[in-house]
Amino acid sequence: MTTTLATDRGAHTATPVLPTAEARLTLRPLPTGDARITGGFWAIRQQRNGRDAIRGAHALLEAAGNFRNLRIAAGLEEGEAVGPVFMDSDVTKWLEAVAWEYGRAPADDLLELQREVTALYAQAQADDGYLDSVQQIRGKGERYTDLKWSHEMYCAGHLYQAAVAQHRATGDDALLQVAIRNADHLVRTFGDGTAPDGTPKTRDVDGHPVVEMGLVELYRETGTRAYLDLAHWFVDARGHGIIERAGGEPTYFSDRVPSREATTVEGHAVRAVYLAAGAVDVAIETGDSELLAASERQFADMMATKAFITGGLGARWDWEAFGDPYELPTDRGYAETCAAIGGVQWAWRLLLATGEPVYADAIERLLYNAFLAGVSLGGTEYFYVNPLQQRDHAHQDENRSPAHGRRGWFDCACCPPNIMRTFASLDGYLATATDGGLQVHQYATASLGVVEVETGYPHDGRVRITVTEDGPLALGLRIPAWSDTTTVTGPDGSTGQASQASPAAGTLHVIDREWSAGDTVELTFDTTPHRYVADSRIDAARGQVAIERGPLVYAVEQADQQGFTVDDLTVDPAAPITEEHRDELLDGVVTLRIPGHAPAEHLQPAWPYRRLDGPGGTDRAGEATSVDDVAGSDDRAPRLPAGSPVTATAVPYYAWANRGAAPMRVWLPLAR
């Protein structure tokens, strides 16, 4: 394969997931170059991501020592490796972001950055294809001696994804050549059978999955079947004691139960969802229906028992792990940003495989709430952890704690470049295609093949779609599960005359007809704010409500309140919620005004517990209370005594902490 420069082929938006023609799918990504966000909500975030975050990250990676590690491994400098063992993966996620961004908005400086760092990777690579700068420096020739922790194949997987992105978006295959040499090395080293030298191959798996996704995508780009076969082997090797025999705790590493037998996700959240996404890749390329069905079961159980209302994944700070079913703490919930990104990747693959709108709904929830909360409006400061509550006077020594506010980088910097590559490749997640059909899953102002989309989504529930070419087309439109009533106005499928339809929530509404260029369809979704209560088994949210408007989860943040603290707020269960469009606030949002109660001042009793049965029980406002006062009339949501009437202002959860770290709540206790 000869090297082709990006400037020879031009740049174009491309998809991170491009199944082969033989893959067993219901839907396919749009062809390269067909999907492009052109304005509105996501375009602003993409612009800031490309202009400031991606370009600024080069200096941050230099300062953190990532590039120096590669230069030492290449023999260009001397010294010891710095940082975590997976430092190379931060660079390759950033390189992937550079490639997608160049395809989205070509610029010479991006091309120069890409070539500079790609050349460094080629220089650092060993003659046999091995490449991991930290291990090459610290291991002094040893390889794969502690795969449960070394992240050697984790770094390889991100290298493959970056190489594929570079080739698809820019046409340059320099990094692809590096990836191919490394993947060939893995094929010679791991799996069943014997290596070229006649010795048995190594039967081992990496403690942090992602190589599975990377290998499959490399197979899709090169046609080398051995990469797919090795990915299949890695997926099926899980759950058979390999990591446990090496001294690892099997649950943490998603290694307790075989992938095709597991019924839920467990252990380290990012590891689990990356493995699951890779399993779907393998399933659709090999036609493994058993493996696909297992992944569908696991995803359904995760969303039913282990996802926060934001879609956030991972309940525990300890081991960054999923907890037990319904273990979803509000103030100590982890919900790592990388886990949200992995959840999107998994759901997208399931959507392609099955065509079921539930996966597009999940992607929407994850993107707007779990993912977007992890980055500042400016695009250059980040949260690693995304809890649903920040207490007054909160303090955490952990660098990654939201109590410190958003950070420009982390010692463990997996999230920032992951966010960058997600923004830069977001165009590819909007729509899919079938023979004769186009399906719009995520609503953004965009050009999607033969349609143009205009919308103020997610703050505005109106969407206008214009068909740009004459001819037959089955146009599919996702009707969000949250929209109680939806109106679709456009040409009738048979007569072509104007008509209205009211499709059911959570479905794909299809208009199949002969179109003329300029024909339009208008959708109006119901964005009425609603209160939600949690399943009674979610102890941390019992007696509280969360509020959603359209696809957005809302939060009450201290910056918007006057005369009371968020920690003291209780809200009325049925009082009207009013909306206000605030173009000047937080890049333009719809705020919600929520009637509630709070004491005039916060009282701190000597003992913060009080009896309900018998004399002496008083509430925070000094009024007598009883069991009935607290229990209320709704057994699912016991209520607290009320203080003085107040009106709280809520903003979209994704926008919190852009005015400093301050108290915040998503789940709001009910007043009596």
XYZ file of C-alpha atoms in Angstrom:
672
model
C 0.000 0.000 0.000
C 1.512 3.347 -1.001
C 1.125 6.495 1.020
C -1.502 8.911 -0.284
C -1.400 12.484 0.941
C -4.597 13.993 2.280
C -4.349 16.894 -0.132
C -4.470 14.484 -3.055
C -7.949 13.225 -2.171
C -9.480 16.137 -0.358
C -11.239 16.071 2.999
C -14.717 14.938 3.934
C -16.822 14.024 6.930
C -16.661 10.309 7.538
C -18.109 7.834 9.998
C -16.124 6.112 12.778
C -18.146 2.928 12.135
C -18.259 1.675 8.544
C -19.431 -1.959 8.334
C -18.534 -4.043 5.313
C -21.016 -4.859 2.568
C -21.307 -8.369 4.018
C -22.162 -7.229 7.549
C -25.584 -8.245 8.836
C -27.282 -4.935 9.494
C -30.687 -3.322 9.439
C -29.346 0.196 8.871
C -26.099 1.566 7.460
C -24.193 4.790 8.158
C -24.575 7.463 5.495
C -21.920 7.360 2.768
C -18.743 9.309 3.367
C -19.313 13.029 2.974
C -23.124 12.820 3.101
C -23.607 13.916 6.717
C -22.564 17.382 7.834
C -23.751 19.547 10.718
C -24.193 23.015 9.229
C -25.507 25.200 12.053
C -27.306 25.448 15.351
C -26.590 23.880 18.721
C -24.012 21.253 17.781
C -22.233 23.404 15.178
C -21.236 25.891 17.878
C -19.791 23.108 20.023
C -17.949 21.586 17.071
C -16.485 24.944 16.120
C -15.112 25.583 19.619
C -13.869 22.030 19.863
C -11.918 22.356 16.619
C -10.719 25.912 17.028
C -9.711 25.800 20.681
C -9.744 22.322 22.219
C -8.124 20.202 19.515
C -5.524 22.777 18.552
C -4.791 23.633 22.177
C -4.383 19.980 23.155
C -1.108 19.692 21.258
C 0.584 21.930 23.829
C -1.144 20.115 26.695
C 0.091 16.730 25.478
C 3.578 18.168 25.164
C 3.459 19.593 28.683
C 2.142 16.319 30.129
C 5.010 14.353 28.580
C 3.050 12.214 26.118
C 5.100 13.282 23.124
C 8.359 13.063 25.058
C 7.609 9.425 25.890
C 7.310 8.721 22.176
C 10.528 10.590 21.432
C 12.379 8.571 24.082
C 10.984 5.319 22.674
C 12.087 6.450 19.207
C 15.624 7.138 20.440
C 15.344 10.857 19.808
C 15.708 11.767 23.500
C 16.873 10.100 26.688
C 15.060 9.818 30.004
C 12.361 7.973 31.895
C 8.724 7.634 30.908
C 6.230 9.857 32.705
C 2.515 9.522 33.376
C 0.117 6.571 33.418
C 0.881 3.443 31.405
C -1.744 4.414 28.810
C -0.225 7.777 27.850
C -0.092 6.796 24.168
C -3.881 6.417 24.055
C -4.374 10.091 24.908
C -2.300 10.964 21.857
C -4.122 8.628 19.484
C -7.571 9.775 20.627
C -6.366 13.312 19.933
C -4.999 12.228 16.538
C -8.392 10.735 15.766
C -10.000 14.059 16.689
C -7.527 15.899 14.431
C -8.469 13.641 11.507
C -12.236 14.000 11.916
C -11.840 17.738 12.396
C -9.742 18.035 9.244
C -12.454 16.177 7.351
C -15.057 18.537 8.802
C -13.085 21.791 8.395
C -9.842 21.324 6.399
C -6.915 23.465 7.486
C -3.186 23.263 6.804
C -2.206 23.536 10.472
C -4.236 20.432 11.330
C -2.534 18.538 8.549
C 0.856 19.612 9.845
C 0.028 18.454 13.374
C -1.222 15.126 12.031
C 1.919 14.477 10.001
C 4.283 15.558 12.761
C 2.847 13.219 15.395
C 2.241 10.366 12.941
C 5.907 10.474 11.963
C 6.811 10.263 15.652
C 4.696 7.123 16.019
C 6.407 5.535 13.028
C 9.826 6.304 14.524
C 8.878 4.861 17.921
C 7.550 1.579 16.502
C 9.710 -1.501 16.975
C 10.882 -3.480 13.955
C 8.346 -6.264 14.572
C 5.425 -3.820 14.869
C 5.192 -3.551 18.657
C 4.391 -0.055 19.863
C 3.791 1.223 23.381
C 6.138 3.996 24.432
C 5.739 3.652 28.209
C 6.259 -0.093 28.137
C 9.150 0.231 25.709
C 10.894 2.583 28.146
C 9.919 1.089 31.516
C 9.735 -2.538 30.469
C 13.194 -2.528 28.889
C 12.242 -5.123 26.309
C 9.546 -6.982 28.265
C 6.083 -7.151 26.721
C 2.627 -8.302 27.786
C 3.831 -9.435 31.230
C 0.903 -7.860 33.097
C -1.815 -7.303 30.519
C -4.525 -6.879 33.113
C -2.962 -3.504 33.999
C -0.478 -2.584 31.265
C -3.019 -1.321 28.700
C -0.728 -2.358 25.833
C -3.557 -3.556 23.624
C -5.801 -0.753 24.864
C -3.277 1.670 23.383
C -3.210 -0.443 20.216
C -6.989 -0.252 19.845
C -6.989 3.535 20.007
C -4.097 3.585 17.525
C -6.210 1.585 15.063
C -9.199 3.886 15.466
C -7.018 6.947 14.872
C -5.398 5.370 11.823
C -8.770 4.523 10.295
C -10.048 8.041 10.988
C -7.002 9.547 9.349
C -7.403 7.396 6.254
C -11.158 7.961 5.914
C -11.220 11.667 6.622
C -7.979 12.838 5.043
C -6.830 10.071 2.705
C -3.424 9.845 4.385
C -2.415 6.277 5.222
C 0.840 6.930 7.080
C -0.674 6.076 10.478
C -2.614 3.224 8.889
C 0.700 1.620 7.936
C 1.827 1.859 11.559
C -1.450 0.313 12.709
C -1.228 -2.534 10.209
C 2.273 -3.452 11.366
C 1.103 -3.442 14.970
C -2.042 -5.462 14.252
C -0.042 -8.030 12.299
C 2.192 -8.319 15.362
C -0.861 -8.991 17.570
C -2.172 -11.600 15.126
C 1.178 -13.411 15.281
C 1.225 -13.222 19.086
C -2.271 -13.858 20.487
C -5.049 -16.409 20.131
C -5.168 -20.151 19.542
C -2.676 -22.104 17.481
C 1.003 -21.485 16.942
C 3.068 -18.421 16.161
C 5.270 -18.264 13.028
C 8.248 -19.544 15.066
C 6.317 -22.670 16.010
C 5.656 -21.717 19.635
C 2.099 -21.595 20.993
C 0.383 -18.222 20.736
C -0.375 -16.356 23.949
C -3.881 -16.888 25.313
C -4.379 -13.585 27.113
C -6.620 -10.510 26.983
C -6.041 -6.873 27.822
C -7.448 -5.661 31.104
C -9.011 -2.664 29.354
C -11.045 -3.512 26.243
C -11.072 -1.336 23.139
C -8.734 -3.329 20.920
C -11.798 -5.293 19.814
C -13.454 -2.229 18.269
C -10.140 -1.132 16.811
C -9.378 -4.468 15.181
C -12.819 -4.733 13.601
C -12.614 -1.226 12.173
C -9.127 -1.965 10.850
C -10.541 -5.089 9.175
C -13.257 -2.952 7.619
C -10.686 -0.513 6.275
C -8.137 -3.045 4.997
C -10.116 -6.226 4.335
C -7.646 -8.294 6.387
C -9.806 -11.055 7.869
C -7.228 -11.964 10.522
C -8.020 -8.735 12.384
C -11.708 -9.625 12.659
C -10.877 -13.169 13.725
C -8.570 -11.927 16.488
C -11.243 -9.492 17.721
C -13.709 -12.385 17.804
C -11.206 -14.431 19.810
C -10.677 -11.616 22.329
C -14.445 -11.227 22.853
C -15.007 -14.934 23.349
C -11.943 -15.333 25.596
C -13.621 -13.210 28.287
C -15.205 -14.981 31.212
C -13.040 -18.086 31.138
C -10.633 -17.269 33.962
C -7.714 -15.787 32.013
C -7.523 -12.578 34.043
C -8.435 -14.298 37.306
C -5.581 -16.781 36.880
C -3.286 -13.773 36.381
C -4.375 -12.362 39.752
C -7.084 -9.984 38.542
C -10.532 -9.560 40.061
C -12.805 -10.910 37.299
C -15.858 -8.707 37.877
C -13.862 -5.491 37.606
C -12.384 -6.572 34.269
C -15.697 -7.800 32.726
C -14.218 -11.286 32.869
C -16.513 -13.107 35.293
C -19.077 -14.308 32.726
C -18.540 -15.068 29.021
C -19.696 -12.244 26.761
C -22.427 -14.278 25.101
C -23.795 -15.501 28.454
C -23.776 -12.229 30.422
C -27.136 -10.677 31.213
C -25.910 -7.328 32.507
C -22.892 -5.037 32.657
C -20.634 -5.016 35.698
C -17.256 -3.871 36.914
C -15.339 -0.888 35.525
C -17.932 1.016 33.500
C -15.739 2.164 30.605
C -14.185 -1.260 30.202
C -17.624 -2.874 30.159
C -19.220 -0.645 27.525
C -16.133 -0.672 25.281
C -16.157 -4.472 25.366
C -19.877 -4.546 24.610
C -19.475 -2.208 21.623
C -16.675 -4.384 20.276
C -18.832 -7.471 20.705
C -21.553 -5.906 18.541
C -18.953 -5.064 15.894
C -17.879 -8.703 15.858
C -21.470 -9.949 15.843
C -22.594 -7.941 12.818
C -19.487 -8.753 10.782
C -19.607 -12.491 11.522
C -23.379 -12.922 11.640
C -23.149 -14.093 15.265
C -26.800 -13.718 16.283
C -26.218 -15.244 19.723
C -23.597 -12.637 20.571
C -25.815 -9.822 19.281
C -28.803 -11.020 21.312
C -26.649 -11.144 24.435
C -25.531 -7.566 23.858
C -29.130 -6.420 23.451
C -30.027 -8.052 26.775
C -27.097 -6.420 28.519
C -27.918 -2.971 27.156
C -31.573 -3.246 28.162
C -30.668 -4.313 31.686
C -28.109 -1.514 31.988
C -30.642 1.145 31.036
C -33.292 -0.383 33.303
C -31.185 -0.816 36.444
C -27.769 0.895 36.192
C -28.166 4.197 34.330
C -28.693 7.595 35.910
C -31.565 9.708 34.585
C -28.947 11.626 32.587
C -27.886 8.375 30.948
C -24.666 8.533 32.991
C -22.999 5.156 33.572
C -20.987 3.996 36.561
C -22.248 4.387 40.126
C -19.092 4.015 42.198
C -15.951 6.074 42.717
C -14.339 2.852 43.912
C -12.937 1.206 40.797
C -14.995 3.546 38.547
C -17.520 0.772 38.494
C -21.132 -0.089 37.898
C -22.812 -0.819 41.202
C -25.598 -3.197 42.095
C -28.940 -2.858 40.314
C -30.582 0.470 41.283
C -27.467 1.612 43.145
C -27.442 5.135 41.691
C -26.274 7.685 44.266
C -26.842 11.338 43.422
C -23.948 13.068 45.191
C -21.395 10.280 44.862
C -22.405 9.000 41.457
C -19.378 8.647 39.206
C -20.798 8.694 35.660
C -17.412 9.126 33.996
C -17.539 11.095 30.759
C -15.682 8.314 28.921
C -18.407 5.877 29.963
C -21.050 8.092 28.346
C -19.000 8.136 25.137
C -18.671 4.368 25.246
C -22.419 4.119 25.811
C -23.030 6.157 22.648
C -20.654 3.926 20.697
C -22.422 0.803 21.921
C -25.931 2.151 21.284
C -24.970 3.303 17.764
C -23.797 -0.177 16.830
C -26.976 -1.715 18.223
C -29.031 0.804 16.237
C -27.241 -0.195 13.038
C -27.710 -3.866 13.845
C -31.392 -3.780 14.808
C -32.926 -0.528 13.582
C -34.755 -0.189 16.918
C -35.508 3.471 17.859
C -34.831 2.750 21.539
C -31.116 2.911 20.778
C -31.429 6.294 19.064
C -33.362 7.537 22.100
C -30.530 6.307 24.324
C -27.929 8.056 22.173
C -29.863 11.305 22.485
C -30.072 11.041 26.288
C -26.387 10.166 26.563
C -25.232 12.935 24.226
C -27.224 15.842 25.646
C -26.881 14.973 29.304
C -24.195 12.440 30.222
C -21.639 13.457 27.575
C -22.226 17.180 27.190
C -22.065 17.829 30.926
C -18.444 16.665 30.804
C -17.171 19.719 28.906
C -17.521 23.458 29.426
C -19.493 25.642 27.052
C -16.168 27.053 25.871
C -15.013 23.545 25.008
C -11.665 23.547 26.818
C -12.457 22.632 30.429
C -13.695 19.252 31.536
C -15.364 17.102 34.129
C -14.080 13.570 34.544
C -16.907 12.732 36.955
C -20.546 13.829 36.506
C -22.614 13.474 39.707
C -26.213 14.638 39.922
C -25.689 16.667 43.067
C -23.038 19.037 44.387
C -23.417 19.968 48.046
C -22.673 23.318 49.616
C -19.129 23.477 51.025
C -18.245 20.288 49.147
C -14.581 19.366 49.135
C -12.711 16.529 47.503
C -8.979 15.965 47.352
C -9.373 13.963 44.156
C -8.159 15.974 41.165
C -11.073 14.706 39.137
C -13.778 15.799 41.606
C -16.343 18.347 40.357
C -15.890 20.165 43.679
C -12.778 21.695 42.117
C -14.700 22.948 39.092
C -13.903 22.080 35.507
C -10.266 21.379 34.688
C -8.218 22.043 31.580
C -6.487 18.652 31.832
C -6.088 15.719 34.219
C -3.244 13.522 35.405
C -5.390 10.727 34.016
C -6.419 12.543 30.836
C -8.574 9.948 29.095
C -11.699 12.133 28.953
C -10.566 15.371 27.210
C -9.310 13.790 23.938
C -12.239 11.369 24.017
C -14.590 14.362 24.089
C -12.654 15.995 21.245
C -12.959 12.993 18.936
C -16.664 12.626 19.735
C -17.473 16.231 18.844
C -15.394 16.050 15.673
C -17.118 12.862 14.459
C -20.643 13.718 15.627
C -21.922 14.248 12.065
C -21.736 10.503 11.492
C -24.209 9.702 14.278
C -27.180 11.697 12.948
C -28.691 9.488 10.276
C -28.594 6.123 8.536
C -29.542 4.689 5.178
C -31.186 1.631 3.669
C -31.840 0.727 0.059
C -34.227 3.480 -0.992
C -34.441 4.945 2.486
C -32.971 7.591 4.787
C -33.547 7.616 8.539
C -32.998 10.735 10.666
C -32.254 9.754 14.265
C -30.740 12.884 15.836
C -32.118 16.326 15.047
C -29.615 19.047 14.232
C -29.294 21.693 11.554
C -27.496 19.586 8.985
C -27.137 18.325 5.447
C -27.929 14.607 5.366
C -27.628 13.169 1.890
C -30.732 14.233 -0.033
C -32.312 16.217 2.827
C -31.546 19.462 4.634
C -32.562 19.849 8.281
C -33.241 23.150 10.066
C -34.052 23.288 13.764
C -33.535 25.070 17.064
C -33.363 21.678 18.804
C -32.915 20.785 21.647
C -34.414 23.982 23.100
C -37.047 24.192 20.347
C -39.119 21.165 19.400
C -39.754 22.260 15.800
C -37.849 20.628 12.936
C -38.100 21.404 9.221
C -36.781 18.895 6.682
C -36.422 19.751 2.998
C -35.870 17.132 0.315
C -33.299 18.359 -2.217
C -33.690 15.876 -5.086
C -36.523 14.434 -7.166
C -37.274 10.752 -6.813
C -38.557 8.003 -4.543
C -37.452 7.966 -0.923
C -38.643 6.283 2.272
C -37.915 9.061 4.758
C -37.776 7.782 8.335
C -38.110 10.209 11.249
C -37.454 9.210 14.858
C -40.291 10.218 17.162
C -38.651 10.666 20.584
C -40.006 8.606 23.436
C -40.356 11.767 25.563
C -42.733 13.565 23.130
C -46.291 12.848 24.271
C -47.805 14.365 21.148
C -45.990 14.848 17.862
C -47.324 16.444 14.705
C -45.786 15.640 11.335
C -46.928 17.910 8.510
C -45.958 17.122 4.949
C -46.973 15.480 1.683
C -49.153 12.405 1.960
C -47.371 9.221 0.988
C -49.917 8.288 -1.691
C -51.562 11.494 -2.922
C -48.775 14.000 -2.367
C -51.267 16.426 -0.860
C -50.522 18.188 2.423
C -51.447 16.077 5.420
C -50.841 15.727 9.125
C -49.913 12.671 11.126
C -49.584 12.062 14.861
C -47.152 9.160 15.179
C -46.632 7.393 18.481
C -43.722 8.254 20.741
C -40.721 5.983 20.534
C -41.259 4.940 16.919
C -39.747 5.559 13.498
C -42.294 7.376 11.346
C -41.750 6.609 7.647
C -43.023 8.672 4.702
C -42.485 6.599 1.569
C -43.300 8.449 -1.640
C -42.067 10.084 -4.814
C -40.574 13.426 -3.822
C -39.921 16.635 -5.694
C -36.952 18.832 -4.829
C -38.130 21.463 -2.361
C -40.789 19.290 -0.674
C -40.786 19.851 3.078
C -41.807 17.999 6.212
C -42.302 19.784 9.513
C -42.197 18.068 12.874
C -43.432 19.570 16.120
C -42.426 17.729 19.267
C -44.036 18.287 22.654
C -41.380 19.841 24.901
C -43.650 20.392 27.898
C -41.582 20.072 31.102
C -42.372 16.963 33.147
C -41.510 15.732 36.622
C -40.106 12.226 36.973
C -39.908 9.983 40.026
C -37.394 7.168 40.326
C -38.078 3.495 40.778
C -38.592 2.963 44.501
C -35.490 0.750 44.577
C -33.292 3.755 43.734
C -32.898 4.776 47.361
C -30.902 7.943 46.672
C -33.751 9.490 44.665
C -36.708 8.343 46.764
C -38.989 11.210 47.770
C -37.641 13.438 45.025
C -38.412 14.465 41.465
C -36.255 15.258 38.462
C -37.410 17.549 35.690
C -36.979 17.113 31.960
C -37.912 19.353 29.060
C -37.645 17.674 25.683
C -34.384 15.692 25.590
C -32.790 17.735 28.379
C -32.504 16.868 32.054
C -32.584 20.001 34.223
C -30.697 20.995 37.361
C -31.156 23.668 40.000
C -27.849 25.490 40.403
C -27.008 27.943 43.175
C -25.999 30.697 40.738
C -29.653 31.194 39.752
C -31.221 31.234 43.225
C -31.766 34.175 45.554
C -32.501 34.082 49.276
C -32.057 30.347 49.788
C -29.549 27.569 49.221
C -30.095 24.671 46.893
C -29.496 22.236 49.751
C -32.613 23.590 51.532
C -34.990 23.560 48.555
C -38.115 21.420 48.418
C -40.498 21.624 45.460
C -44.220 21.367 44.984
C -45.289 18.139 43.294
C -47.956 19.589 41.012
C -47.561 23.386 40.774
C -47.189 24.710 37.208
C -43.665 24.951 35.810
C -43.120 27.996 33.615
C -40.564 28.466 30.845
C -38.416 31.430 29.900
C -36.149 31.688 26.849
C -32.879 33.297 27.917
C -30.748 34.009 24.860
C -28.119 35.780 26.947
C -27.643 32.952 29.443
C -25.294 29.981 28.979
C -25.165 30.283 25.176
C -28.953 30.570 25.107
C -31.170 28.218 27.102
C -34.743 27.756 28.195
C -34.902 28.140 31.966
C -37.649 26.631 34.093
C -39.312 28.358 37.046
C -40.277 25.786 39.670
C -42.474 26.624 42.700
C -41.105 25.308 45.975
C -40.230 26.069 49.570
C -37.138 26.838 51.600
C -36.557 28.079 55.159
C -35.676 31.742 55.554
C -32.379 30.654 57.049
C -30.594 27.368 57.304
C -30.888 25.991 60.823
C -28.155 23.709 62.102
C -29.519 21.637 64.989
C -27.234 20.060 67.555
C -28.475 16.653 66.409
C -29.669 16.446 62.749
C -32.324 13.754 63.343
C -35.827 14.186 64.731
C -38.709 12.011 65.884
C -41.917 11.845 63.914
C -43.986 9.896 66.435
C -44.783 11.869 69.523
C -43.928 15.280 71.023
C -40.940 17.324 70.024
C -40.941 16.782 66.266
C -40.408 20.042 64.406
C -39.424 20.839 60.852
C -36.700 23.205 59.718
C -39.110 26.146 59.791
C -40.031 25.389 63.405
C -43.442 23.834 62.657
C -44.681 20.643 64.273
C -44.527 17.587 62.050
C -45.976 14.121 61.938
C -45.469 10.888 60.058
C -48.324 11.868 57.733
C -46.649 15.184 56.936
C -43.535 13.458 55.705
C -45.178 10.489 54.034
C -47.514 12.607 51.924
C -50.101 11.028 49.659
C -47.722 9.404 47.169
C -46.092 6.252 48.524
C -43.404 6.446 45.871
C -42.368 9.955 46.875
C -42.527 10.795 50.609
C -42.357 14.541 51.134
C -40.524 16.877 53.451
C -42.078 19.649 55.552
C -42.321 22.948 53.732
C -40.581 26.227 54.531
C -41.352 29.637 53.033
C -42.575 29.786 49.417
C -39.821 30.354 46.847
C -39.438 29.975 43.105
C -36.385 28.054 41.929
C -34.793 28.483 38.505
C -33.514 25.404 36.699
C -31.124 25.224 33.752
C -30.146 22.287 31.540
C -27.881 19.951 33.491
C -25.245 20.015 30.755
C -24.686 23.748 31.425
C -24.045 23.599 35.157
C -20.684 24.735 36.620
C -19.990 27.136 33.764
C -20.206 29.944 36.335
C -17.972 28.264 38.884
C -18.443 25.165 41.031
C -21.458 25.682 43.273
C -24.262 23.631 44.839
C -26.455 21.860 42.306
C -29.215 19.252 42.330
C -30.956 17.224 39.647
C -33.190 15.311 42.077
C -35.331 17.764 44.090
C -36.993 16.755 47.388
C -40.770 17.108 47.446
C -42.440 19.546 49.832
C -45.712 18.626 51.520
